[in-house]
mmCIF file of C-alpha atoms in Angstrom:
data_model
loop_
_atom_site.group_PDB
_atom_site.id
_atom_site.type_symbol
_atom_site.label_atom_id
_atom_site.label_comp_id
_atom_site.label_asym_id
_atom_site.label_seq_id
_atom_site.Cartn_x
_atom_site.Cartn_y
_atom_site.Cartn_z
ATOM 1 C CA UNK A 1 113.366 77.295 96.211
ATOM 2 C CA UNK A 2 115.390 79.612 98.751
ATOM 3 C CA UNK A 3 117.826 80.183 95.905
ATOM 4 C CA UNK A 4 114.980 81.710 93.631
ATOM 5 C CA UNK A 5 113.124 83.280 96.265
ATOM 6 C CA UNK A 6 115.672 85.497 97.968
ATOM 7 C CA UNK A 7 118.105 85.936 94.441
ATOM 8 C CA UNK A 8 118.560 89.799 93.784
ATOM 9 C CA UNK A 9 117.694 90.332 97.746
ATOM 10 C CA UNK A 10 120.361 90.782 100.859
ATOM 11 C CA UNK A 11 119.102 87.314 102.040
ATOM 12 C CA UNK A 12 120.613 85.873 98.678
ATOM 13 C CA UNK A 13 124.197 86.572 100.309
ATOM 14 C CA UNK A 14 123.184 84.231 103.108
ATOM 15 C CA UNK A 15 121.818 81.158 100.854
ATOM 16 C CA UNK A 16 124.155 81.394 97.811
ATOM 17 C CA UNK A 17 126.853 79.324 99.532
ATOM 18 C CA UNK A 18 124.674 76.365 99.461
ATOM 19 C CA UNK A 19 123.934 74.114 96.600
ATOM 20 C CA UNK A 20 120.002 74.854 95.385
ATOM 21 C CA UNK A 21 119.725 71.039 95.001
ATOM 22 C CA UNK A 22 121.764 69.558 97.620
ATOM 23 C CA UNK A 23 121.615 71.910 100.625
ATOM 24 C CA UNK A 24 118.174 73.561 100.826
ATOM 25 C CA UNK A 25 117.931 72.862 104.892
ATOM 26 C CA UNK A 26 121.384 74.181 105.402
ATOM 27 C CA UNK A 27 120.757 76.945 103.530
ATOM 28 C CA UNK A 28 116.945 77.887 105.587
ATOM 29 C CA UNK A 29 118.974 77.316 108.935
ATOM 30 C CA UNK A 30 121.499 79.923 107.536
ATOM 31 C CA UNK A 31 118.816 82.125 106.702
ATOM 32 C CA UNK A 32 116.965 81.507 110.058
ATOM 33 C CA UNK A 33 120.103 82.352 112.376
ATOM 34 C CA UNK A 34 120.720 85.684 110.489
ATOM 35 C CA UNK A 35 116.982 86.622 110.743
ATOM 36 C CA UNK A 36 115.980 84.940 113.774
ATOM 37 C CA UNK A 37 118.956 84.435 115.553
ATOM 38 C CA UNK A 38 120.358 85.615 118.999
ATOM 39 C CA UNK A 39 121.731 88.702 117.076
ATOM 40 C CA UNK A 40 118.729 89.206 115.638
ATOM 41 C CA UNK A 41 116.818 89.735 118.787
ATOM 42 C CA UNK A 42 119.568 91.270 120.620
ATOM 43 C CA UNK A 43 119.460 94.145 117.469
ATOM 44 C CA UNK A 44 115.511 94.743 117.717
ATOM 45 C CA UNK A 45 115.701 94.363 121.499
ATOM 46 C CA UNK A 46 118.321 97.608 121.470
ATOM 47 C CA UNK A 47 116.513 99.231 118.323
ATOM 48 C CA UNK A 48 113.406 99.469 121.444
ATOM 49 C CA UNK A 49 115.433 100.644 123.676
ATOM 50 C CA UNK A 50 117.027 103.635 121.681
ATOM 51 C CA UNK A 51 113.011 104.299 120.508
ATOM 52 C CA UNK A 52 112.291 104.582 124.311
ATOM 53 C CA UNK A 53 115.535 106.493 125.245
ATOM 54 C CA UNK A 54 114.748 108.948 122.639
ATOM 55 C CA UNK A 55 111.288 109.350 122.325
ATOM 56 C CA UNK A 56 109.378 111.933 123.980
ATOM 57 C CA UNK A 57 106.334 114.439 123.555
ATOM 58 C CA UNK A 58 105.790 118.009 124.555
ATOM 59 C CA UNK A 59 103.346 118.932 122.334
ATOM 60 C CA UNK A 60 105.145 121.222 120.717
ATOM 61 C CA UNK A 61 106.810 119.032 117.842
ATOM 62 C CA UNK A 62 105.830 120.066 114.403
ATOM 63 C CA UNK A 63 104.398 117.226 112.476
ATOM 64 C CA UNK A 64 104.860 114.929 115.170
ATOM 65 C CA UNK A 65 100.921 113.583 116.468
ATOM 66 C CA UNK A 66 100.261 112.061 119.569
ATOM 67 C CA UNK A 67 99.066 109.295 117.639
ATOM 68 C CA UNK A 68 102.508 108.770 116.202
ATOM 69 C CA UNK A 69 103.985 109.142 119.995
ATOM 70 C CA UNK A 70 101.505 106.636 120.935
ATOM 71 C CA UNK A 71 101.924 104.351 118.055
ATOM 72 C CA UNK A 72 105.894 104.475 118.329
ATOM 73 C CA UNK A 73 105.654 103.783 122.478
ATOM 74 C CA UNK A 74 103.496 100.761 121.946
ATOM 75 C CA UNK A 75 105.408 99.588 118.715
ATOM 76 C CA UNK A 76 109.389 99.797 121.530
ATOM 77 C CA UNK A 77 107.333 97.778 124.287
ATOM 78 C CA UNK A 78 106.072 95.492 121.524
ATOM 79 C CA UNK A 79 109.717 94.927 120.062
ATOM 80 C CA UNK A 80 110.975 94.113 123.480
ATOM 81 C CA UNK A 81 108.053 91.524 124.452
ATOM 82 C CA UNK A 82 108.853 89.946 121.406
ATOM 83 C CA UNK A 83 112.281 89.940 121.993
ATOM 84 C CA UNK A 84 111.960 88.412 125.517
ATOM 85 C CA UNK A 85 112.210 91.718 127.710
ATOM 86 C CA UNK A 86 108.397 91.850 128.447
ATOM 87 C CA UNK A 87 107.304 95.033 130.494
ATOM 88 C CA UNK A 88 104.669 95.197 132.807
ATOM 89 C CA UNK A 89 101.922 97.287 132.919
ATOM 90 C CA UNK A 90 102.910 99.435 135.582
ATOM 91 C CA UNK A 91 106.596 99.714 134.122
ATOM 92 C CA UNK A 92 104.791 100.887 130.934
ATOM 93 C CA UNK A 93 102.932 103.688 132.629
ATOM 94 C CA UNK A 94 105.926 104.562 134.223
ATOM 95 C CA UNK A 95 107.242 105.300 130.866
ATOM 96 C CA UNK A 96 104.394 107.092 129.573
ATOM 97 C CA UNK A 97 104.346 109.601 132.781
ATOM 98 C CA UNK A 98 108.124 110.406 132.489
ATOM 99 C CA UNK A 99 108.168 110.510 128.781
ATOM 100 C CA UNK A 100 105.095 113.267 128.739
ATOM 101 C CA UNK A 101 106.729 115.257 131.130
ATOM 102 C CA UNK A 102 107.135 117.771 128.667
ATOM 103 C CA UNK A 103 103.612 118.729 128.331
ATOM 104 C CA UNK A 104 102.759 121.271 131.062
ATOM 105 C CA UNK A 105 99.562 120.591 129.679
ATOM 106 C CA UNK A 106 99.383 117.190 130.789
ATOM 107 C CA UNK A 107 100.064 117.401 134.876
ATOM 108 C CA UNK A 108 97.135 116.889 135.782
ATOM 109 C CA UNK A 109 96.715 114.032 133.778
ATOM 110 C CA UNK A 110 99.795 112.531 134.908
ATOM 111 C CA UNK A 111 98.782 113.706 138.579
ATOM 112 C CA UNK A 112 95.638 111.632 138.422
ATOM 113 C CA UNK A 113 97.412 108.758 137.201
ATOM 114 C CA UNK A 114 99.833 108.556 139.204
ATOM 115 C CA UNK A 115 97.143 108.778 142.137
ATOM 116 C CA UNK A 116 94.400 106.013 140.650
ATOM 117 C CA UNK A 117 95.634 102.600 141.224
ATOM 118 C CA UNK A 118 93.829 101.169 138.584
ATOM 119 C CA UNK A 119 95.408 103.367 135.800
ATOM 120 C CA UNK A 120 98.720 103.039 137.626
ATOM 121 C CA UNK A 121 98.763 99.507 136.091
ATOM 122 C CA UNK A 122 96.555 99.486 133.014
ATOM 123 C CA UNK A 123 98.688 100.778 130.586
ATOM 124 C CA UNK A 124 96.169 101.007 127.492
ATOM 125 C CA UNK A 125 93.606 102.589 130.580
ATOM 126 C CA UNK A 126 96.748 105.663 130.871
ATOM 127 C CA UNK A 127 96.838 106.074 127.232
ATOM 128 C CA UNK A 128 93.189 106.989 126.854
ATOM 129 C CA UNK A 129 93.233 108.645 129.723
ATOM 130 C CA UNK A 130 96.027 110.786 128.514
ATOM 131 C CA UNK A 131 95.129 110.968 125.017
ATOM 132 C CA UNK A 132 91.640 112.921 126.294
ATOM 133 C CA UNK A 133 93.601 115.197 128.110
ATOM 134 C CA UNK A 134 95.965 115.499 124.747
ATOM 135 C CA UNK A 135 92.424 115.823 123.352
ATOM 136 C CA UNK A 136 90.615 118.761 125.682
ATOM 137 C CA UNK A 137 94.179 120.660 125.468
ATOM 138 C CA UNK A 138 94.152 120.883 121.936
ATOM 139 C CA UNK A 139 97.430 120.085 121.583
ATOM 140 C CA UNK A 140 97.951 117.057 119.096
ATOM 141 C CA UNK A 141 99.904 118.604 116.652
ATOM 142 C CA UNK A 142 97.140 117.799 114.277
ATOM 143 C CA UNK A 143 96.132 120.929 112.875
ATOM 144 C CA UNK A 144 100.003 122.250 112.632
ATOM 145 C CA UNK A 145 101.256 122.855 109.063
#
């Protein structure tokens, strides 16, 4: 069943070593080490890392929402949670704050963040928080063309 399901994909390359009839487990365990395997998680794990190394907002990006910041911050601390480099909260809003430093519009946000305990370690709390003050500024990139 492998055989037929993964023929004429990359996977195929991992499975066609093994006879169809006589070797099905061998072949799912090779599939399952080169999809799920250490390397497999240590690739996503440093695919999250370059996201949150590179990504940034200033409001000034054509094209590029604060939705799709958002979306793309929450999607790196995802991958690495999965991967078995869970962040906490509080490590998470640190990330937010430095990676919104860009947006003089945002200081005060950040500012009132940084002073409320509570939003210091609720993470999705920051985000809305943040995302009204993305709001009030007018400065989503939304209605850029």
């Amino acid at each position: 069943m492998l055989h037929a399901v993964t023929h004429e994909t990359d996977a195929y390359n991992h499975v066609c070593q093994f006879a169809p009839t006589l070797n099905g487990r061998a072949a799912y365990f090779a599939l399952f080490a080169q999809y799920c395997g250490r390397g497999h998680f240590t690739n996503e794990r440093q695919a999250a890392v370059r996201v949150l190394a590179t990504l940034h907002w200033n409001g000034k990006a054509r094209g590029f929402t604060w939705n799709t910041f958002i979306s793309r911050l929450i999607g790196a601390f995802n991958n690495l949670e999965l991967n078995g480099d869970p962040r906490s909260d509080a490590n998470k809003v640190d990330v937010l704050l430095e990676k919104t430093v860009g947006d003089s519009s945002l200081s005060n946000g950040r500012s009132h963040i940084t002073g409320d305990a509570v939003l210091r370690s609720n993470f999705q709390g920051a985000i809305d928080y943040l995302t009204t003050q993305v709001l009030a500024a007018g400065n989503d990139n939304t209605q850029r063309r």
